[in-house]
PDB file of C-alpha atoms and ligand atoms in Angstrom:
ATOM      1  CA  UNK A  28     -16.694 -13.635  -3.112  1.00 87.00           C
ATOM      2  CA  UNK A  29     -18.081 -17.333  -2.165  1.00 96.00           C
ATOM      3  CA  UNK A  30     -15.722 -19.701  -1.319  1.00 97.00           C
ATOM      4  CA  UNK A  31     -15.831 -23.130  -2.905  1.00 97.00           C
ATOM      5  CA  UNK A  32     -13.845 -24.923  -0.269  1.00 97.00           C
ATOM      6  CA  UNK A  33     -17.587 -23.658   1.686  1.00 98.00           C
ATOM      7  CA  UNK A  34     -19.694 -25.084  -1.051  1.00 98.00           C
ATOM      8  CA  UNK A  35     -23.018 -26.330   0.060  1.00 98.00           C
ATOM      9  CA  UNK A  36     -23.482 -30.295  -0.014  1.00 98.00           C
ATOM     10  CA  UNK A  37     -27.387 -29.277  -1.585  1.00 98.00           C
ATOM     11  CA  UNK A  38     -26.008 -28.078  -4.484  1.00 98.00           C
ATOM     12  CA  UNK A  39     -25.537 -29.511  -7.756  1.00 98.00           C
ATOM     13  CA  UNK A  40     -22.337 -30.287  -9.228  1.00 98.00           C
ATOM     14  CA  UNK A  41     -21.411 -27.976 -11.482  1.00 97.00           C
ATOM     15  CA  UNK A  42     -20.354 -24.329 -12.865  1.00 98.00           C
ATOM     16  CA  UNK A  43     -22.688 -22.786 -10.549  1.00 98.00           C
ATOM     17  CA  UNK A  44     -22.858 -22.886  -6.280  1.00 98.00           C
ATOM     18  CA  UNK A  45     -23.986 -21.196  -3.398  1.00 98.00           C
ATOM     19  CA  UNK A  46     -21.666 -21.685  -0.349  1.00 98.00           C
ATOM     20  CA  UNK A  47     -21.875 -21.955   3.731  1.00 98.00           C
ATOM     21  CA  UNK A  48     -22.060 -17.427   3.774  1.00 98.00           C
ATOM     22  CA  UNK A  49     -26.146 -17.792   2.222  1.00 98.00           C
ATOM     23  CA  UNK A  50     -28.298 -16.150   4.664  1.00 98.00           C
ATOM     24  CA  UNK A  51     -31.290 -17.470   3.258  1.00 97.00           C
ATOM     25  CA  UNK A  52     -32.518 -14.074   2.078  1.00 97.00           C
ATOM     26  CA  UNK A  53     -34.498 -15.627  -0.902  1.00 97.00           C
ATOM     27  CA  UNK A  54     -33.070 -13.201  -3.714  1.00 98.00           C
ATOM     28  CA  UNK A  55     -32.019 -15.840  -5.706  1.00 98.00           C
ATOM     29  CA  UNK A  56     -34.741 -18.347  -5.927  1.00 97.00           C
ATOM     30  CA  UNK A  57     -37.012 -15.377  -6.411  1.00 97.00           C
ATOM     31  CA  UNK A  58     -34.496 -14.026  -9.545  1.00 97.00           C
ATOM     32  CA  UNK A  59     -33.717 -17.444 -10.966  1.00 98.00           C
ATOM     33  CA  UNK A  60     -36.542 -20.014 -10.038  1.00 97.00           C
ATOM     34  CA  UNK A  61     -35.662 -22.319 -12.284  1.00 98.00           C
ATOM     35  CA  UNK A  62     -31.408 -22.591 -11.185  1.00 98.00           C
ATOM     36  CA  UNK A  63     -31.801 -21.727  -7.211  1.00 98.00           C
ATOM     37  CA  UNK A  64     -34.167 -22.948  -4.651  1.00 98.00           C
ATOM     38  CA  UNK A  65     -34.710 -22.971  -1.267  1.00 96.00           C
ATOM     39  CA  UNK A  66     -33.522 -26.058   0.763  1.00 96.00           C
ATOM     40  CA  UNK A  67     -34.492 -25.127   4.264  1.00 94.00           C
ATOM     41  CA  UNK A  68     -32.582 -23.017   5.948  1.00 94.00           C
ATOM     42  CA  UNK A  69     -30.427 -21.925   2.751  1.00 98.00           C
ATOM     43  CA  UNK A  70     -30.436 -21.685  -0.956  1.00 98.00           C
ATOM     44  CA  UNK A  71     -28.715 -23.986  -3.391  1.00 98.00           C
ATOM     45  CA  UNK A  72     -28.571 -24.591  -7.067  1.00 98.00           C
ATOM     46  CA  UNK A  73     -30.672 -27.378  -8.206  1.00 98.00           C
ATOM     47  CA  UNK A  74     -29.966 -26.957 -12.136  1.00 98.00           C
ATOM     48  CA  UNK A  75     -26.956 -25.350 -13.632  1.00 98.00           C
ATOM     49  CA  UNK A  76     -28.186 -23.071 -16.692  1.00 98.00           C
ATOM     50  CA  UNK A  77     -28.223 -24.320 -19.753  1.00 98.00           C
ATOM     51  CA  UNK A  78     -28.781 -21.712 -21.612  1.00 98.00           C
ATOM     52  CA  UNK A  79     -27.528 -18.171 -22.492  1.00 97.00           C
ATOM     53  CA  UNK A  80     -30.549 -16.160 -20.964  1.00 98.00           C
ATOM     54  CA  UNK A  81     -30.028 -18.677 -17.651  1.00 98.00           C
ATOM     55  CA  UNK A  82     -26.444 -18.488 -17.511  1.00 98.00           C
ATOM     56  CA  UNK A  83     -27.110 -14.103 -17.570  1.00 98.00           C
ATOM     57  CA  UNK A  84     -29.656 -15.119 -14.673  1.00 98.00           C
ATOM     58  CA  UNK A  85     -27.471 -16.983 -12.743  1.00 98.00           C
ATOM     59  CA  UNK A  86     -25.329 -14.294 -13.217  1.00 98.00           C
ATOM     60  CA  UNK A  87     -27.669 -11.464 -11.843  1.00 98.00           C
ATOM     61  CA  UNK A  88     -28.330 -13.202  -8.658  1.00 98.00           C
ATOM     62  CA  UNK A  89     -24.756 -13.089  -8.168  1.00 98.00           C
ATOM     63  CA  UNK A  90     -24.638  -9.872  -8.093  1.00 98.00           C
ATOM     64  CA  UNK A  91     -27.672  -9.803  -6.712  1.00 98.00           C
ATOM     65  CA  UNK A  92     -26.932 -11.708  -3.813  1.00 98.00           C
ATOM     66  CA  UNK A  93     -26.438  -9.473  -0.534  1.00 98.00           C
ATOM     67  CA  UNK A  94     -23.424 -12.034   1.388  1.00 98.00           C
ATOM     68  CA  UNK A  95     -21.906 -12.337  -2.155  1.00 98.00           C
ATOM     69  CA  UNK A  96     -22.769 -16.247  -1.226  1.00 98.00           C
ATOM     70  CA  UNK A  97     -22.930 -17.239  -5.047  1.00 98.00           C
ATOM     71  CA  UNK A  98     -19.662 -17.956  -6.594  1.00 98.00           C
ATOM     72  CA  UNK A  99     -18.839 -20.375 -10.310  1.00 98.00           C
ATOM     73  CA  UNK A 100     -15.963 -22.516 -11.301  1.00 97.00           C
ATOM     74  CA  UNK A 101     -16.351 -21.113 -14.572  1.00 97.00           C
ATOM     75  CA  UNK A 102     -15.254 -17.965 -16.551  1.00 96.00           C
ATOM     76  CA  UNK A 103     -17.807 -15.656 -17.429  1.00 96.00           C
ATOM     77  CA  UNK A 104     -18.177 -12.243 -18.025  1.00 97.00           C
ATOM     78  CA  UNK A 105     -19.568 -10.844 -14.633  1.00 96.00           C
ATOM     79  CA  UNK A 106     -20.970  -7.429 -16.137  1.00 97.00           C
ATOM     80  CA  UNK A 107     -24.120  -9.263 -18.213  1.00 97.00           C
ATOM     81  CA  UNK A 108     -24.925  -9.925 -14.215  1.00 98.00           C
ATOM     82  CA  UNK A 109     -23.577  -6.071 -13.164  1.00 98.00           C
ATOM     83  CA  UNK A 110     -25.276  -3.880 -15.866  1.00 97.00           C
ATOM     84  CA  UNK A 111     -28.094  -5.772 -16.356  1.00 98.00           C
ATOM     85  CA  UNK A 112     -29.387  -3.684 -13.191  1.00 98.00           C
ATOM     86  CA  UNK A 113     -31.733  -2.067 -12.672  1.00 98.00           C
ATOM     87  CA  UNK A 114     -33.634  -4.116 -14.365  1.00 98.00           C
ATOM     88  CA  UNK A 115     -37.095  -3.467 -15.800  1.00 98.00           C
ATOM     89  CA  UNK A 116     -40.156  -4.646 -13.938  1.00 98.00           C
ATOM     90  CA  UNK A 117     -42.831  -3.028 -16.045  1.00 98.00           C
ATOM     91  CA  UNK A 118     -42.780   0.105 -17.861  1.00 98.00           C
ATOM     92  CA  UNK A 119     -40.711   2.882 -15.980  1.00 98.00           C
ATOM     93  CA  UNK A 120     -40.279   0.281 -12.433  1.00 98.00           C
ATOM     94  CA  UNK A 121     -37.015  -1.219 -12.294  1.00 98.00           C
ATOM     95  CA  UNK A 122     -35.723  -3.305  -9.460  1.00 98.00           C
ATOM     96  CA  UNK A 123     -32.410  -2.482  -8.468  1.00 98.00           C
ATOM     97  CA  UNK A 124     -30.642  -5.395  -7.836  1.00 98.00           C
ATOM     98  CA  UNK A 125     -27.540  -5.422  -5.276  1.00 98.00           C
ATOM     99  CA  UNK A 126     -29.265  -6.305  -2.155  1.00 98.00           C
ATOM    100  CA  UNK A 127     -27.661  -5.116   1.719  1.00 98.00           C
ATOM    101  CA  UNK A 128     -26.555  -7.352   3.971  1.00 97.00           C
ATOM    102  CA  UNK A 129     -27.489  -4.417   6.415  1.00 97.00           C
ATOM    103  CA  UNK A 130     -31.373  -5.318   5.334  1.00 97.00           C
ATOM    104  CA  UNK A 131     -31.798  -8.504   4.707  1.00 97.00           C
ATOM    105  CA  UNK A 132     -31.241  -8.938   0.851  1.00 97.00           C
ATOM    106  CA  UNK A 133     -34.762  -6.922   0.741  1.00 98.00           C
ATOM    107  CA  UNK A 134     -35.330  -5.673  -2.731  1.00 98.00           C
ATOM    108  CA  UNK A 135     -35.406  -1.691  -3.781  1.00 98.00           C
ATOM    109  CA  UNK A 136     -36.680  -0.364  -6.609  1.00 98.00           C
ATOM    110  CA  UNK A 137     -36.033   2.908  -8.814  1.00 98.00           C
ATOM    111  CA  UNK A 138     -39.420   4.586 -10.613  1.00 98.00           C
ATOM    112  CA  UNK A 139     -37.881   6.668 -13.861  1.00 98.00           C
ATOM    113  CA  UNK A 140     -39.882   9.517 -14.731  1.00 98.00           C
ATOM    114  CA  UNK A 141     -39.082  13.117 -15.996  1.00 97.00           C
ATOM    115  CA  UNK A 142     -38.186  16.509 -14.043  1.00 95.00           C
ATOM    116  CA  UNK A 143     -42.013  17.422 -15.038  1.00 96.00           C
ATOM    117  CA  UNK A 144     -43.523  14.448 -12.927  1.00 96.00           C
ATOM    118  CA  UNK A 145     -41.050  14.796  -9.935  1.00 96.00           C
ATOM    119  CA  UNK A 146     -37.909  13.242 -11.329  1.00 98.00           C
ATOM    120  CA  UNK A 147     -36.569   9.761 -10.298  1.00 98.00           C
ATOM    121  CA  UNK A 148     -37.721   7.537  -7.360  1.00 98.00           C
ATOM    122  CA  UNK A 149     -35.931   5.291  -4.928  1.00 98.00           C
ATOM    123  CA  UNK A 150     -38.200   3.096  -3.136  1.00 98.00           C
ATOM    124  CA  UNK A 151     -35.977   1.359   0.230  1.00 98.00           C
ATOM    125  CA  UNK A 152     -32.391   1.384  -0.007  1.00 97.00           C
ATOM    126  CA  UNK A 153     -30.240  -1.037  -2.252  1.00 98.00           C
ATOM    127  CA  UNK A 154     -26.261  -1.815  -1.397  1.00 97.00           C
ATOM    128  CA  UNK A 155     -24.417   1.585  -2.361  1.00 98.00           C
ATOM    129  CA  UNK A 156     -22.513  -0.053  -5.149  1.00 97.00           C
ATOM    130  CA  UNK A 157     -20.380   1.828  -7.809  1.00 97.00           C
ATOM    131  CA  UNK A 158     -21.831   0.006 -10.931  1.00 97.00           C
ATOM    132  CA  UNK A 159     -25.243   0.334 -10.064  1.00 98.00           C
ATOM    133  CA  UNK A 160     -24.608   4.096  -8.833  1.00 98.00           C
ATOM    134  CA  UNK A 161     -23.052   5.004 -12.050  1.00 98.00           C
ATOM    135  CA  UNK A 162     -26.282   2.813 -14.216  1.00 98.00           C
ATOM    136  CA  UNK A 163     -28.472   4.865 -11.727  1.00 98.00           C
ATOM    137  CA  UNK A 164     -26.984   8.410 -12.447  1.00 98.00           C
ATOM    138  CA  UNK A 165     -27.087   7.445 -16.497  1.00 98.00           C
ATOM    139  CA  UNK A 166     -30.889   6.875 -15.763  1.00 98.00           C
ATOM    140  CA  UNK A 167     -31.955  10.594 -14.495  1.00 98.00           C
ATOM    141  CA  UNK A 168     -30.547  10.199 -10.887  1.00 98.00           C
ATOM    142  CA  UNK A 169     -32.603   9.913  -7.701  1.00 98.00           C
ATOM    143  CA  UNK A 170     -34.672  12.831  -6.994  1.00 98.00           C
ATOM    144  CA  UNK A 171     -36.119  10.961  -3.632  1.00 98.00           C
ATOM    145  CA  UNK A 172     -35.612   8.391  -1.770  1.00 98.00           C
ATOM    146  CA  UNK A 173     -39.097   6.530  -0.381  1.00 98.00           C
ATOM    147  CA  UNK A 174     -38.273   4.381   2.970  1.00 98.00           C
ATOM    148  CA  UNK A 175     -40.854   1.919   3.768  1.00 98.00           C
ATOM    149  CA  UNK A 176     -39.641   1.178   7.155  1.00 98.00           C
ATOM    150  CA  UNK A 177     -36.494   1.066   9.244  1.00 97.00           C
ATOM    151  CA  UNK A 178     -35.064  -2.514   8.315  1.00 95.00           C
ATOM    152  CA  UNK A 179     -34.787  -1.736   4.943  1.00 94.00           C
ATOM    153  CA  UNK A 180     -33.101   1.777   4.934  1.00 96.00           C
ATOM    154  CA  UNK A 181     -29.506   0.015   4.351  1.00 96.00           C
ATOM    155  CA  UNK A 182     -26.773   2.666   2.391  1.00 97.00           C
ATOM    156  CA  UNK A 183     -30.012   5.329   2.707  1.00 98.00           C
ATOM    157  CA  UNK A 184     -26.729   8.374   3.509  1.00 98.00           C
ATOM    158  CA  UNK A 185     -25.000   7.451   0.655  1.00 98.00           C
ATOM    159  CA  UNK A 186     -27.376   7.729  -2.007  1.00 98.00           C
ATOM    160  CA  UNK A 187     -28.921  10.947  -0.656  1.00 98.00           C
ATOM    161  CA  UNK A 188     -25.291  12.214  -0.153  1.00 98.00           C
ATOM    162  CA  UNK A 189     -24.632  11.358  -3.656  1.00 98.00           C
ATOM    163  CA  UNK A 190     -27.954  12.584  -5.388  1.00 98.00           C
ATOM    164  CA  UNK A 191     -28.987  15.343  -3.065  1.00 98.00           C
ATOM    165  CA  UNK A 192     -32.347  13.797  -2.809  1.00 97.00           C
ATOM    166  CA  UNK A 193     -34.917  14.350  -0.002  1.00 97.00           C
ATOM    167  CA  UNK A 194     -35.863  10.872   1.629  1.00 98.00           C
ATOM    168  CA  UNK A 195     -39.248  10.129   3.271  1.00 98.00           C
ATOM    169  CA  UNK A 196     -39.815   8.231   6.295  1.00 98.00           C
ATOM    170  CA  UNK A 197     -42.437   8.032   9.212  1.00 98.00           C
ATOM    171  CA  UNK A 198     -41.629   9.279  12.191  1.00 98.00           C
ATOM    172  CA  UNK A 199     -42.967   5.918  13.842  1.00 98.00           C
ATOM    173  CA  UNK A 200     -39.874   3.845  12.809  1.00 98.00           C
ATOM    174  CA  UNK A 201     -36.963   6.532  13.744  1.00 97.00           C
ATOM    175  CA  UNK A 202     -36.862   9.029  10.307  1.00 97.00           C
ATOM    176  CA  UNK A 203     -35.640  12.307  12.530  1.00 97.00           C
ATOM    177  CA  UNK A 204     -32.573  10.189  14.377  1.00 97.00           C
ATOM    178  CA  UNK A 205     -31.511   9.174  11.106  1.00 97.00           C
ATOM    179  CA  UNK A 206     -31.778  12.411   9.211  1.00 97.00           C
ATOM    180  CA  UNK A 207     -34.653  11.882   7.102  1.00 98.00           C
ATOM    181  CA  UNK A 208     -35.507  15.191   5.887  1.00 98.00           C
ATOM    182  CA  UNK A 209     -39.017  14.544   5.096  1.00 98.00           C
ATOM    183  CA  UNK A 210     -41.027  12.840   7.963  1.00 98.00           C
ATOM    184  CA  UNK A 211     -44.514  12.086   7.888  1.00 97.00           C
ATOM    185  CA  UNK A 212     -46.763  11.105  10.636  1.00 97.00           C
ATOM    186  CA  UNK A 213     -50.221   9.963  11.747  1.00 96.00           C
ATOM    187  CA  UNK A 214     -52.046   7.578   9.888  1.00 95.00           C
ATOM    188  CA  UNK A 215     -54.033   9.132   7.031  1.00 97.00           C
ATOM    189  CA  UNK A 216     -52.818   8.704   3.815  1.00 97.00           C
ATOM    190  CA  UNK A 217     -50.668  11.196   2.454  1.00 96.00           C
ATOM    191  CA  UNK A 218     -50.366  12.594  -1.927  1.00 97.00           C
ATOM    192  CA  UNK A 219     -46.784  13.199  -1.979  1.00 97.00           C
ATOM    193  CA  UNK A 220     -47.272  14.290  -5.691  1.00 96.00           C
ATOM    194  CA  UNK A 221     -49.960  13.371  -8.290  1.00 96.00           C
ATOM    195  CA  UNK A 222     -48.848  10.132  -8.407  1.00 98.00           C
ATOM    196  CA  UNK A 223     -47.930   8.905  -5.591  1.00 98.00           C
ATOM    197  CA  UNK A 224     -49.758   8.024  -2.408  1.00 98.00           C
ATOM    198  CA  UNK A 225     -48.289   7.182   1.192  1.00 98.00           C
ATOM    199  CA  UNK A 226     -50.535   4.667   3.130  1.00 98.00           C
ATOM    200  CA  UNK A 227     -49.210   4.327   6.630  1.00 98.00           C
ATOM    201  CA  UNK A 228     -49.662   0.380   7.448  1.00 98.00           C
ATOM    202  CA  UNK A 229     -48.265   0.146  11.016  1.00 98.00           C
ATOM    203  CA  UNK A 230     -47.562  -3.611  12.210  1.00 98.00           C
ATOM    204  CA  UNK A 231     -44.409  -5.096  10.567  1.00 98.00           C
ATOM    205  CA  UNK A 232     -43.105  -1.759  12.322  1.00 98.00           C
ATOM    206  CA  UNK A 233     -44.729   1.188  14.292  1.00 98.00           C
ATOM    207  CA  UNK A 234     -43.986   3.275  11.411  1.00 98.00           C
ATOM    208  CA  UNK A 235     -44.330   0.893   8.047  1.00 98.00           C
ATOM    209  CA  UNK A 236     -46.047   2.701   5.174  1.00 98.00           C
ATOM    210  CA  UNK A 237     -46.475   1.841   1.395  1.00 98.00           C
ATOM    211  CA  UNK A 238     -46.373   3.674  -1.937  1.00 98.00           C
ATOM    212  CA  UNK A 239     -48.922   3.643  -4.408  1.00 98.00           C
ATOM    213  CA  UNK A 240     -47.961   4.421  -7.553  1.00 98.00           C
ATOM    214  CA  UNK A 241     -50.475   5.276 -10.223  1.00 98.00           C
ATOM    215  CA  UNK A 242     -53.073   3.445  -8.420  1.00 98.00           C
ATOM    216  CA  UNK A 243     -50.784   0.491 -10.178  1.00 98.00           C
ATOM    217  CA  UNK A 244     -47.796   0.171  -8.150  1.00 98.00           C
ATOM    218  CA  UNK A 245     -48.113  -0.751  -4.565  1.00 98.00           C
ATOM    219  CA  UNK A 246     -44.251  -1.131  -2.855  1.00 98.00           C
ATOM    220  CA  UNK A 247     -45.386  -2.751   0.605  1.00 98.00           C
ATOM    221  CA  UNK A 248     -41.862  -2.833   1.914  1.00 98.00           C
ATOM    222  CA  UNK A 249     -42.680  -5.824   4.348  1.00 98.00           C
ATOM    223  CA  UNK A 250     -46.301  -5.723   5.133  1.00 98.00           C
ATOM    224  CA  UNK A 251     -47.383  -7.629   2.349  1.00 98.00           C
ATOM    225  CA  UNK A 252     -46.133 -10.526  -0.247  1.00 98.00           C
ATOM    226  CA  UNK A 253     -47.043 -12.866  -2.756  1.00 98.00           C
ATOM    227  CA  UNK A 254     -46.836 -16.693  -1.103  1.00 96.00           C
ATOM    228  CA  UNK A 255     -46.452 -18.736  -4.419  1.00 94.00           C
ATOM    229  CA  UNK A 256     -47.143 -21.623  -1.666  1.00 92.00           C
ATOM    230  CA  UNK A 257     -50.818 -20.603  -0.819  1.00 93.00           C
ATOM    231  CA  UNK A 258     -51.254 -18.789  -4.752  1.00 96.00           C
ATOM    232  CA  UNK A 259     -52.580 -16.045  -2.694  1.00 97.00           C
ATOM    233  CA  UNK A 260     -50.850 -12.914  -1.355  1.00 98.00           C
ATOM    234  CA  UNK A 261     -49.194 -12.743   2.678  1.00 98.00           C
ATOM    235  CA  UNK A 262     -48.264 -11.059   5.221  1.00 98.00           C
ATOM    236  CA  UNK A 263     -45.426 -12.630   7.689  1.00 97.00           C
ATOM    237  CA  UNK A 264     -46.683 -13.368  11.572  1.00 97.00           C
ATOM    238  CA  UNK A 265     -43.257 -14.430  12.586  1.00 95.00           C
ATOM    239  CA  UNK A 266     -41.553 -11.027  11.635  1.00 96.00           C
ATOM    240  CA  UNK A 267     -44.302  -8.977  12.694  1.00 96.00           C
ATOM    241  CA  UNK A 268     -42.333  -6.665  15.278  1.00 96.00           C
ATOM    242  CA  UNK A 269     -44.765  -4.445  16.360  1.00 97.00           C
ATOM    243  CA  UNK A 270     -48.153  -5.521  16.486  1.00 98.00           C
ATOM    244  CA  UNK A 271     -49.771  -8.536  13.865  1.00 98.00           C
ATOM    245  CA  UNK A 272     -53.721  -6.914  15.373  1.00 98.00           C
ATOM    246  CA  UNK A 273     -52.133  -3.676  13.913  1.00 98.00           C
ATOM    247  CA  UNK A 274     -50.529  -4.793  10.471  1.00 98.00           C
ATOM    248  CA  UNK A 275     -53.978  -7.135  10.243  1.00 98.00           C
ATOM    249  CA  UNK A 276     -55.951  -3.671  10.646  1.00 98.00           C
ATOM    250  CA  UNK A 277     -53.647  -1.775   8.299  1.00 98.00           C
ATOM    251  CA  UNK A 278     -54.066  -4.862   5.370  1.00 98.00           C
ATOM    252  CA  UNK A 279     -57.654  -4.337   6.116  1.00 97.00           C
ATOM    253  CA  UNK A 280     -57.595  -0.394   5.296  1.00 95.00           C
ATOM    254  CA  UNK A 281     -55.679  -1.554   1.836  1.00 96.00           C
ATOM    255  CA  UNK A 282     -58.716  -2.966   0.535  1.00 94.00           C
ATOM    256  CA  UNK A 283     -60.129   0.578  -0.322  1.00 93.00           C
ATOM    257  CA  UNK A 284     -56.926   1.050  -2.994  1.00 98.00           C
ATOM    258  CA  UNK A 285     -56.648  -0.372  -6.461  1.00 98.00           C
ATOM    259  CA  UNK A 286     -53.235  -2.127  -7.902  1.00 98.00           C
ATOM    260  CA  UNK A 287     -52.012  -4.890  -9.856  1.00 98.00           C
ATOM    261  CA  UNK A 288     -48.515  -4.702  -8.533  1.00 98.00           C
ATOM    262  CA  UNK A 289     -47.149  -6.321  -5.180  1.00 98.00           C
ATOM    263  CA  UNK A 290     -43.446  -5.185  -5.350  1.00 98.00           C
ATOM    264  CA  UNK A 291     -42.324  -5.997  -1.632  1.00 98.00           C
ATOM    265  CA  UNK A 292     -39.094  -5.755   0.499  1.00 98.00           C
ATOM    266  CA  UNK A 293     -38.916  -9.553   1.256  1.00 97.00           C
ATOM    267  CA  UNK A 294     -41.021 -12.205  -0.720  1.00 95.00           C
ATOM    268  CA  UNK A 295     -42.086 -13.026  -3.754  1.00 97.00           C
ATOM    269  CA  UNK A 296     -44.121  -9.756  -6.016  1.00 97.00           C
ATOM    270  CA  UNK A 297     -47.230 -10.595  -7.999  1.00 98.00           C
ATOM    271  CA  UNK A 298     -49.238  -9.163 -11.374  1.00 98.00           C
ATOM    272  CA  UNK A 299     -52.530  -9.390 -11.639  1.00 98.00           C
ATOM    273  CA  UNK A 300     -55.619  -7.242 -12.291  1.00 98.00           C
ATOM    274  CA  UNK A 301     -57.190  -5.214 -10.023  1.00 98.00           C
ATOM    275  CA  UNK A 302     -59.789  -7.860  -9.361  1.00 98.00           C
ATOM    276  CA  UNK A 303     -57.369 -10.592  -8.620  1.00 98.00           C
ATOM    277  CA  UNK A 304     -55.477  -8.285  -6.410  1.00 98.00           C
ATOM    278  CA  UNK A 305     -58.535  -7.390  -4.460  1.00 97.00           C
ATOM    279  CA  UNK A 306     -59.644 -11.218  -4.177  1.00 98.00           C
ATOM    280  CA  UNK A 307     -56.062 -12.236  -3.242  1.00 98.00           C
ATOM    281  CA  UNK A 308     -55.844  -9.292  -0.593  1.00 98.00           C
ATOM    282  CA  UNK A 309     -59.235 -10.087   0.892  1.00 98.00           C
ATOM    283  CA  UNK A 310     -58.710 -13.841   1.272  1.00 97.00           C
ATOM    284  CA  UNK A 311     -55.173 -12.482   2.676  1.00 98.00           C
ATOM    285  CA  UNK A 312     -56.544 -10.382   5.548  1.00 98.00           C
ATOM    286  CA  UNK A 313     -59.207 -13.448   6.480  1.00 97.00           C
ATOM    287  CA  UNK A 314     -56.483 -15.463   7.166  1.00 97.00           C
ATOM    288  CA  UNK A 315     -54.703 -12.873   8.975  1.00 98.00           C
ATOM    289  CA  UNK A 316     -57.343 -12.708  11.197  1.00 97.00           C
ATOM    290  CA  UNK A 317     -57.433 -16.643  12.160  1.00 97.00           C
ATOM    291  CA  UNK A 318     -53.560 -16.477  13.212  1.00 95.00           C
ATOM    292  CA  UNK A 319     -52.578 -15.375  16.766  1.00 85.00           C
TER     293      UNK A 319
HETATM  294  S1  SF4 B  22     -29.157 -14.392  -2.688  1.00 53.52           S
HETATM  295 FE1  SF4 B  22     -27.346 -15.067  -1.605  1.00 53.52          FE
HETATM  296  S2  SF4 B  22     -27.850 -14.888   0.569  1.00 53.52           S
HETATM  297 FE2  SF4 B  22     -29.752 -14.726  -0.554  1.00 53.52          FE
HETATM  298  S3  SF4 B  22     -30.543 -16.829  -0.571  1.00 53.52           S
HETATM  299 FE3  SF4 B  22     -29.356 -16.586  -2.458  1.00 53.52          FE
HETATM  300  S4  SF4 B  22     -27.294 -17.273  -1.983  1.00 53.52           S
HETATM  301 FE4  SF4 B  22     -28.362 -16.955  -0.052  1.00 53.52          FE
END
């Protein structure tokens, strides 16, 4: 609950505030551009909404906020922010909403598709929250859990407890010591079922991989990002715990897949046609390859 005796000086006056608790995690700015921005080394509101559909924005990144770092003077009805997640991305991708603390605000995602195609996806972990449990469990359920890496594996027990699904993690980045029970390994790409395709990328971690989806749907987890500053997509040097000549190799080996969707852990995600995508991703690993 955000305090407003802790109310940031950057923001607005108004109904709407982010206080002193913001970790600078970026959900917010990314869910509501046009209320919250980036100041430095927080977020703040720049505009109050105005508007129904930006008052129900403001709203979601409230409850999408990880640190619970966005509070209001006002009264509203908090569920338009609660139940409007997970909320559709495109056709049968919904991002979840409720970011961890434990990961960094990054961003999970939920894939709806019958029993006949595999059932229900969970890409990365969101905060194990009872609303968005109960919206999950009215949507099919989770049948597995996809972990792109260790940073963003957050309330991962809770939902498998809770769904009795099998998660999927590379044994580079820990899966067996925390009780994965499917763990992949090496580095060649890996059809987990007809639609989905594993694509170890090692550099962000030892053992960071992506999901394809549909040769549409590419979660990079944090290997890769759209940078609305350059128009391009990015990859992030300064987080790069492993090895940047790795992840730079691992972008490179991306270029032989087709997608229009960047959904990522931490960042901004991107449309685009497969052409774009390719451009963006090749002008992305050229500049990768001029930073040390
Ligand atoms: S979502 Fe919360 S923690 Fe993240 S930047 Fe916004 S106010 Fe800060």
């Amino acid at each position: 609950m955000a305090n407003i005796q802790q109310r940031l000086p950057e923001n607005v006056p108004g109904d709407f505030f982010v206080d002193a608790t913001c970790i600078d995690c970026d959900t917010c700015s990314q869910l509501a551009p046009e209320l919250f921005h980036d100041h430095g080394e927080q977020c703040s509101v720049y505009r109050q909404p105005e508007t129904e559909a930006e008052t129900r924005s403001a709203l979601m990144a409230l409850v999408a906020c990880p640190t619970g770092s966005i509070g209001k003077t006002q009264k509203h009805d908090v569920h338009i922010g609660i139940d409007a997640f997970p909320s559709q991305v495109s056709e049968n991708v919904y991002f979840c909403g409720f970011t961890s603390e434990s990961s960094f605000g990054a961003w999970s995602y939920l894939i709806v598709r019958p029993e006949t195609e595999g059932g229900n996806v969970l890409i990365d972990s969101p905060r194990y929250a009872t609303h968005l449990v109960r919206q999950i469990e009215e949507m099919g359920g989770v049948r597995r859990m996809l972990l792109t890496h260790k940073d963003d594996v957050a309330d991962h027990e809770r939902f498998a407890r809770k769904f009795d699904c099998e998660r999927v993690m590379h044994a580079g980045d820990g899966a067996q010591r925390i009780g994965v029970e499917r763990i992949l390994s090496g580095e060649e790409e890996f059809q987990l079922d007809q639609d989905i395709l594993v694509i170890p990328t090692p550099g962000h971690t030892r053992g960071h991989v992506v999901f394809l989806y549909r040769n549409k749907f590419l979660f990079t987890g944090d290997h890769l990002a759209w940078s609305p500053a350059r128009k391009t997509l990015t990859a992030f040097r300064s987080v790069a715990w492993y090895s940047w000549a790795r992840q730079t190799e691992s972008m490179s080996r991306l270029a032989n897949y087709d997608f229009e969707w960047v959904l990522p852990g931490h960042g901004n995600l991107q449309h685009d046609s497969i052409q774009n995508m390719r451009y963006h991703l090749q002008s992305c690993i050229a500049w990768m390859k001029t930073v040390r």
